[in-house]
PDB file of C-alpha atoms and ligand atoms in Angstrom:
ATOM      1  CA  MET A   1      -0.042   0.002  -0.051  1.00 77.00           C
ATOM      2  CA  LEU A   2       1.584   3.330  -1.218  1.00 84.00           C
ATOM      3  CA  ARG A   3       1.348   5.553   2.043  1.00 90.00           C
ATOM      4  CA  SER A   4       4.164   6.971   4.238  1.00 93.00           C
ATOM      5  CA  LYS A   5       1.888   7.216   7.277  1.00 94.00           C
ATOM      6  CA  GLN A   6       3.788  10.425   8.090  1.00 96.00           C
ATOM      7  CA  ILE A   7       1.699  13.519   8.724  1.00 97.00           C
ATOM      8  CA  LEU A   8       2.672  17.112   9.443  1.00 98.00           C
ATOM      9  CA  LEU A   9       0.307  19.810  10.671  1.00 98.00           C
ATOM     10  CA  LEU A  10       0.574  23.266   8.933  1.00 98.00           C
ATOM     11  CA  SER A  11      -0.449  26.855   9.619  1.00 98.00           C
ATOM     12  CA  HIS A  12      -2.990  27.730   6.975  1.00 98.00           C
ATOM     13  CA  CYS A  13      -1.091  30.209   5.019  1.00 97.00           C
ATOM     14  CA  LEU A  14       1.815  27.889   4.576  1.00 97.00           C
ATOM     15  CA  LEU A  15      -0.470  26.159   1.886  1.00 98.00           C
ATOM     16  CA  ASN A  16      -2.366  29.374   1.036  1.00 98.00           C
ATOM     17  CA  VAL A  17      -0.976  32.705   1.402  1.00 96.00           C
ATOM     18  CA  ASN A  18      -4.158  34.540   0.365  1.00 97.00           C
ATOM     19  CA  ALA A  19      -5.244  34.107   3.954  1.00 97.00           C
ATOM     20  CA  LYS A  20      -2.825  36.607   5.200  1.00 96.00           C
ATOM     21  CA  VAL A  21      -3.346  40.063   6.048  1.00 95.00           C
ATOM     22  CA  TYR A  22      -2.796  42.258   2.869  1.00 93.00           C
ATOM     23  CA  LYS A  23       0.892  43.192   2.220  1.00 88.00           C
ATOM     24  CA  LEU A  24       2.313  40.342   4.443  1.00 87.00           C
ATOM     25  CA  ALA A  25       2.628  37.650   1.813  1.00 88.00           C
ATOM     26  CA  ASN A  26       6.238  36.552   0.891  1.00 87.00           C
ATOM     27  CA  TYR A  27       5.356  34.075  -1.626  1.00 90.00           C
ATOM     28  CA  GLU A  28       2.566  33.662  -4.291  1.00 92.00           C
ATOM     29  CA  GLY A  29       0.544  30.802  -3.192  1.00 95.00           C
ATOM     30  CA  CYS A  30       2.047  27.787  -1.311  1.00 96.00           C
ATOM     31  CA  PHE A  31       5.369  28.227   0.479  1.00 96.00           C
ATOM     32  CA  GLU A  32       7.101  25.790  -2.059  1.00 96.00           C
ATOM     33  CA  THR A  33      10.618  26.211  -0.773  1.00 96.00           C
ATOM     34  CA  LEU A  34       9.633  24.619   2.481  1.00 97.00           C
ATOM     35  CA  LEU A  35       6.988  22.282   1.362  1.00 97.00           C
ATOM     36  CA  SER A  36       8.274  20.799  -1.846  1.00 97.00           C
ATOM     37  CA  PRO A  37      11.061  19.010  -0.050  1.00 98.00           C
ATOM     38  CA  LEU A  38       8.751  17.596   2.434  1.00 98.00           C
ATOM     39  CA  MET A  39       6.295  16.481  -0.273  1.00 97.00           C
ATOM     40  CA  LYS A  40       9.126  14.710  -2.072  1.00 97.00           C
ATOM     41  CA  ASP A  41      10.033  12.981   1.095  1.00 96.00           C
ATOM     42  CA  GLY A  42       6.487  11.534   1.437  1.00 96.00           C
ATOM     43  CA  TYR A  43       4.841  13.654   4.131  1.00 97.00           C
ATOM     44  CA  GLY A  44       1.157  14.229   4.126  1.00 97.00           C
ATOM     45  CA  PHE A  45      -0.116  17.485   5.234  1.00 98.00           C
ATOM     46  CA  ILE A  46      -3.009  18.570   7.600  1.00 98.00           C
ATOM     47  CA  GLN A  47      -3.804  22.254   6.952  1.00 98.00           C
ATOM     48  CA  LEU A  48      -5.121  24.043  10.266  1.00 98.00           C
ATOM     49  CA  PRO A  49      -7.954  26.415   9.802  1.00 98.00           C
ATOM     50  CA  CYS A  50      -6.737  30.016   9.559  1.00 98.00           C
ATOM     51  CA  PRO A  51      -8.446  31.495  12.853  1.00 98.00           C
ATOM     52  CA  GLU A  52      -8.127  35.145  11.625  1.00 98.00           C
ATOM     53  CA  LEU A  53      -9.673  34.601   8.126  1.00 97.00           C
ATOM     54  CA  ILE A  54     -12.593  32.804   9.815  1.00 97.00           C
ATOM     55  CA  THR A  55     -13.389  35.231  12.603  1.00 96.00           C
ATOM     56  CA  CYS A  56     -12.475  38.303  10.897  1.00 96.00           C
ATOM     57  CA  GLY A  57     -12.433  37.892   7.034  1.00 97.00           C
ATOM     58  CA  VAL A  58      -9.799  38.623   4.396  1.00 96.00           C
ATOM     59  CA  ASN A  59     -10.375  42.597   4.874  1.00 96.00           C
ATOM     60  CA  ARG A  60      -9.225  42.336   8.597  1.00 96.00           C
ATOM     61  CA  TRP A  61      -6.462  44.771   9.774  1.00 95.00           C
ATOM     62  CA  GLY A  62      -3.242  43.514  11.067  1.00 95.00           C
ATOM     63  CA  GLN A  63      -3.771  43.060  14.804  1.00 96.00           C
ATOM     64  CA  VAL A  64      -1.631  42.400  18.010  1.00 98.00           C
ATOM     65  CA  LYS A  65      -2.044  39.557  20.466  1.00 98.00           C
ATOM     66  CA  GLU A  66      -4.046  41.583  22.945  1.00 97.00           C
ATOM     67  CA  GLN A  67      -6.614  42.029  20.537  1.00 97.00           C
ATOM     68  CA  TYR A  68      -7.324  38.204  19.948  1.00 98.00           C
ATOM     69  CA  GLU A  69      -6.690  37.373  23.558  1.00 97.00           C
ATOM     70  CA  THR A  70     -10.468  37.204  24.657  1.00 97.00           C
ATOM     71  CA  GLU A  71     -12.444  34.293  26.012  1.00 98.00           C
ATOM     72  CA  PHE A  72     -14.681  34.484  22.954  1.00 97.00           C
ATOM     73  CA  PHE A  73     -11.836  34.150  20.500  1.00 97.00           C
ATOM     74  CA  LYS A  74     -10.356  31.261  22.678  1.00 98.00           C
ATOM     75  CA  GLU A  75     -13.637  29.357  22.618  1.00 98.00           C
ATOM     76  CA  GLN A  76     -13.905  29.804  18.854  1.00 97.00           C
ATOM     77  CA  TYR A  77     -10.550  28.421  18.442  1.00 98.00           C
ATOM     78  CA  LYS A  78     -11.369  25.402  20.578  1.00 98.00           C
ATOM     79  CA  SER A  79     -14.210  24.617  18.448  1.00 98.00           C
ATOM     80  CA  LEU A  80     -12.007  25.021  15.132  1.00 98.00           C
ATOM     81  CA  LEU A  81      -9.328  22.850  16.641  1.00 98.00           C
ATOM     82  CA  LYS A  82     -11.288  19.937  18.166  1.00 98.00           C
ATOM     83  CA  PRO A  83     -11.948  18.167  14.839  1.00 98.00           C
ATOM     84  CA  ILE A  84      -8.186  18.381  14.100  1.00 98.00           C
ATOM     85  CA  ILE A  85      -7.492  16.780  17.447  1.00 98.00           C
ATOM     86  CA  TYR A  86     -10.072  13.982  16.797  1.00 98.00           C
ATOM     87  CA  GLN A  87      -8.223  13.268  13.424  1.00 98.00           C
ATOM     88  CA  LEU A  88      -4.723  13.174  15.259  1.00 98.00           C
ATOM     89  CA  LEU A  89      -6.050  10.637  17.832  1.00 98.00           C
ATOM     90  CA  ASP A  90      -7.506   8.508  15.207  1.00 98.00           C
ATOM     91  CA  TYR A  91      -4.211   8.508  13.153  1.00 98.00           C
ATOM     92  CA  LYS A  92      -2.221   7.921  16.250  1.00 97.00           C
ATOM     93  CA  ASN A  93      -4.397   4.986  17.310  1.00 97.00           C
ATOM     94  CA  ASN A  94      -3.892   3.492  13.853  1.00 97.00           C
ATOM     95  CA  GLY A  95      -0.038   3.693  13.828  1.00 96.00           C
ATOM     96  CA  TYR A  96       0.531   6.767  11.912  1.00 97.00           C
ATOM     97  CA  THR A  97       3.270   9.231  12.915  1.00 96.00           C
ATOM     98  CA  ILE A  98       2.378  12.835  13.327  1.00 96.00           C
ATOM     99  CA  SER A  99       5.836  14.310  12.790  1.00 95.00           C
ATOM    100  CA  GLY A 100       5.094  17.893  13.967  1.00 97.00           C
ATOM    101  CA  CYS A 101       3.210  21.184  13.441  1.00 98.00           C
ATOM    102  CA  ILE A 102       4.684  24.187  11.645  1.00 98.00           C
ATOM    103  CA  GLY A 103       3.429  27.595  12.836  1.00 98.00           C
ATOM    104  CA  ILE A 104       4.310  31.174  12.107  1.00 97.00           C
ATOM    105  CA  ASP A 105       6.523  33.255  14.101  1.00 97.00           C
ATOM    106  CA  GLY A 106       5.511  36.750  14.563  1.00 97.00           C
ATOM    107  CA  SER A 107       1.724  36.070  14.189  1.00 97.00           C
ATOM    108  CA  PRO A 108      -0.613  37.151  17.013  1.00 98.00           C
ATOM    109  CA  ASN A 109      -2.175  33.694  16.587  1.00 98.00           C
ATOM    110  CA  CYS A 110      -0.025  31.246  14.967  1.00 98.00           C
ATOM    111  CA  GLY A 111       3.402  32.446  16.655  1.00 98.00           C
ATOM    112  CA  ILE A 112       5.290  29.514  18.215  1.00 98.00           C
ATOM    113  CA  THR A 113       8.478  31.110  19.845  1.00 97.00           C
ATOM    114  CA  LYS A 114       7.452  34.735  19.211  1.00 97.00           C
ATOM    115  CA  THR A 115       4.395  36.689  18.747  1.00 98.00           C
ATOM    116  CA  THR A 116       3.528  40.639  18.518  1.00 97.00           C
ATOM    117  CA  ARG A 117       2.128  42.661  21.274  1.00 98.00           C
ATOM    118  CA  GLY A 118       1.186  46.340  21.360  1.00 97.00           C
ATOM    119  CA  LYS A 119      -1.220  48.820  22.698  1.00 95.00           C
ATOM    120  CA  TRP A 120      -3.499  48.953  19.613  1.00 94.00           C
ATOM    121  CA  GLY A 121      -7.077  49.451  19.121  1.00 92.00           C
ATOM    122  CA  GLY A 122      -9.622  52.467  19.131  1.00 91.00           C
ATOM    123  CA  GLU A 123     -11.102  54.690  16.418  1.00 91.00           C
ATOM    124  CA  ILE A 124      -8.996  55.829  13.625  1.00 90.00           C
ATOM    125  CA  ASP A 125      -9.963  59.514  13.295  1.00 93.00           C
ATOM    126  CA  ASP A 126      -7.979  62.742  12.964  1.00 92.00           C
ATOM    127  CA  THR A 127      -6.813  62.418  16.456  1.00 92.00           C
ATOM    128  CA  PHE A 128      -5.201  59.079  15.808  1.00 92.00           C
ATOM    129  CA  ASN A 129      -1.290  58.886  16.464  1.00 92.00           C
ATOM    130  CA  LEU A 130      -0.356  56.283  14.206  1.00 91.00           C
ATOM    131  CA  GLU A 131       3.377  56.664  15.221  1.00 92.00           C
ATOM    132  CA  GLU A 132       2.573  56.137  18.891  1.00 93.00           C
ATOM    133  CA  THR A 133       0.559  52.999  18.085  1.00 93.00           C
ATOM    134  CA  LEU A 134       3.231  51.590  15.765  1.00 93.00           C
ATOM    135  CA  SER A 135       6.135  52.328  18.477  1.00 94.00           C
ATOM    136  CA  SER A 136       3.977  50.482  21.137  1.00 96.00           C
ATOM    137  CA  THR A 137       4.475  47.267  19.079  1.00 96.00           C
ATOM    138  CA  ARG A 138       6.861  44.610  20.460  1.00 97.00           C
ATOM    139  CA  SER A 139       8.094  41.130  19.628  1.00 97.00           C
ATOM    140  CA  VAL A 140       7.647  38.858  22.724  1.00 98.00           C
ATOM    141  CA  ASN A 141       8.738  35.385  23.326  1.00 98.00           C
ATOM    142  CA  GLU A 142       5.348  33.730  23.656  1.00 98.00           C
ATOM    143  CA  LYS A 143       3.019  31.605  21.503  1.00 98.00           C
ATOM    144  CA  GLY A 144       0.025  33.315  19.647  1.00 98.00           C
ATOM    145  CA  VAL A 145      -3.440  32.972  20.990  1.00 98.00           C
ATOM    146  CA  TYR A 146      -4.434  30.150  18.603  1.00 98.00           C
ATOM    147  CA  MET A 147      -1.340  28.116  19.151  1.00 98.00           C
ATOM    148  CA  GLU A 148      -1.662  28.416  22.886  1.00 98.00           C
ATOM    149  CA  VAL A 149      -5.202  26.920  22.629  1.00 98.00           C
ATOM    150  CA  PHE A 150      -3.951  24.314  20.205  1.00 98.00           C
ATOM    151  CA  CYS A 151      -0.983  23.230  22.713  1.00 98.00           C
ATOM    152  CA  GLU A 152      -3.371  23.112  25.421  1.00 98.00           C
ATOM    153  CA  LEU A 153      -5.685  20.770  23.498  1.00 98.00           C
ATOM    154  CA  LEU A 154      -2.737  18.572  22.483  1.00 98.00           C
ATOM    155  CA  ASP A 155      -1.499  18.190  26.086  1.00 98.00           C
ATOM    156  CA  LYS A 156      -4.974  17.431  27.376  1.00 98.00           C
ATOM    157  CA  ASN A 157      -5.261  14.605  24.703  1.00 98.00           C
ATOM    158  CA  ASN A 158      -1.534  13.232  25.349  1.00 97.00           C
ATOM    159  CA  LEU A 159      -0.536  14.044  21.836  1.00 97.00           C
ATOM    160  CA  ASP A 160       3.205  14.874  22.002  1.00 95.00           C
ATOM    161  CA  LEU A 161       4.021  16.829  18.847  1.00 93.00           C
ATOM    162  CA  LYS A 162       7.259  18.765  17.944  1.00 96.00           C
ATOM    163  CA  ILE A 163       6.399  22.348  17.096  1.00 97.00           C
ATOM    164  CA  TYR A 164       8.412  24.394  14.452  1.00 97.00           C
ATOM    165  CA  ALA A 165       8.150  27.872  13.248  1.00 97.00           C
ATOM    166  CA  VAL A 166       8.574  29.743  10.107  1.00 97.00           C
ATOM    167  CA  ASP A 167       9.512  33.367  10.710  1.00 94.00           C
ATOM    168  CA  GLU A 168       6.856  35.830   9.139  1.00 89.00           C
ATOM    169  CA  ALA A 169       9.477  38.327   8.638  1.00 85.00           C
ATOM    170  CA  ASP A 170      12.131  36.069   7.021  1.00 85.00           C
ATOM    171  CA  PRO A 171      10.456  32.742   6.058  1.00 87.00           C
ATOM    172  CA  ILE A 172      13.520  31.710   4.007  1.00 88.00           C
ATOM    173  CA  SER A 173      15.969  31.562   6.838  1.00 88.00           C
ATOM    174  CA  SER A 174      13.670  29.176   8.810  1.00 92.00           C
ATOM    175  CA  VAL A 175      13.543  26.597   6.034  1.00 94.00           C
ATOM    176  CA  LYS A 176      16.954  25.223   6.550  1.00 92.00           C
ATOM    177  CA  ASN A 177      16.417  24.452  10.027  1.00 92.00           C
ATOM    178  CA  ILE A 178      13.042  22.980   9.694  1.00 96.00           C
ATOM    179  CA  LEU A 179      14.312  20.587   6.871  1.00 96.00           C
ATOM    180  CA  LYS A 180      17.298  19.626   8.824  1.00 94.00           C
ATOM    181  CA  GLU A 181      15.070  18.116  11.478  1.00 94.00           C
ATOM    182  CA  LEU A 182      12.461  16.618   9.343  1.00 96.00           C
ATOM    183  CA  LEU A 183      14.222  15.046   6.394  1.00 96.00           C
TER     184      LEU A 183
HETATM  185  S1  LIG B   1      -0.259  33.025  10.531  1.00 97.29           S
HETATM  186 FE1  LIG B   1      -2.183  31.947  11.274  1.00 97.29          FE
HETATM  187  S2  LIG B   1      -3.636  33.525  11.544  1.00 97.29           S
HETATM  188 FE2  LIG B   1      -2.002  34.440  10.176  1.00 97.29          FE
HETATM  189  S3  LIG B   1      -2.677  33.991   8.158  1.00 97.29           S
HETATM  190 FE3  LIG B   1      -1.395  32.336   8.874  1.00 97.29          FE
HETATM  191  S4  LIG B   1      -2.831  30.703   9.510  1.00 97.29           S
HETATM  192 FE4  LIG B   1      -3.993  32.756   9.381  1.00 97.29          FE
END
């Protein structure tokens, strides 16, 4: 039977950059530089739902972690991720290998080793101080909200996965390290 039984979970935009906030794309469609060698090595992919596209749409603004860190979003994320957890449990119980999950560093939701915080929000009118808002932005060494929820669900279900990250600001530099581990 032709199947590798090796599966990787991917943040949605690694397979479909169209989900990202406008202007953030670093490739045209799929992140081929990373995914092509993995495909050739026989990995199958599970595409995680994009939490931002689903909750806020394609015309959303870029946001910071604080803006997604509400109980409502966390509950929505749990609902999106539970069907993925059920699939992982079924694969695991049937001898498949879940080789890891690749998230997106810098994202307020899919960040793994770093995410973005800041004092953002409010009405954008003629008193709005863009410079002040942008200068409040900082990179912090935390997961994004969606990945926090996902990792909690993995733990609760005794699913032990390796978690990797592509850096949103410089995706190419992340590829070498991820491929070194997975190939
Ligand atoms: S990083 Fe996560 S939230 Fe942002 S576009 Fe990709 S999948 Fe969606």
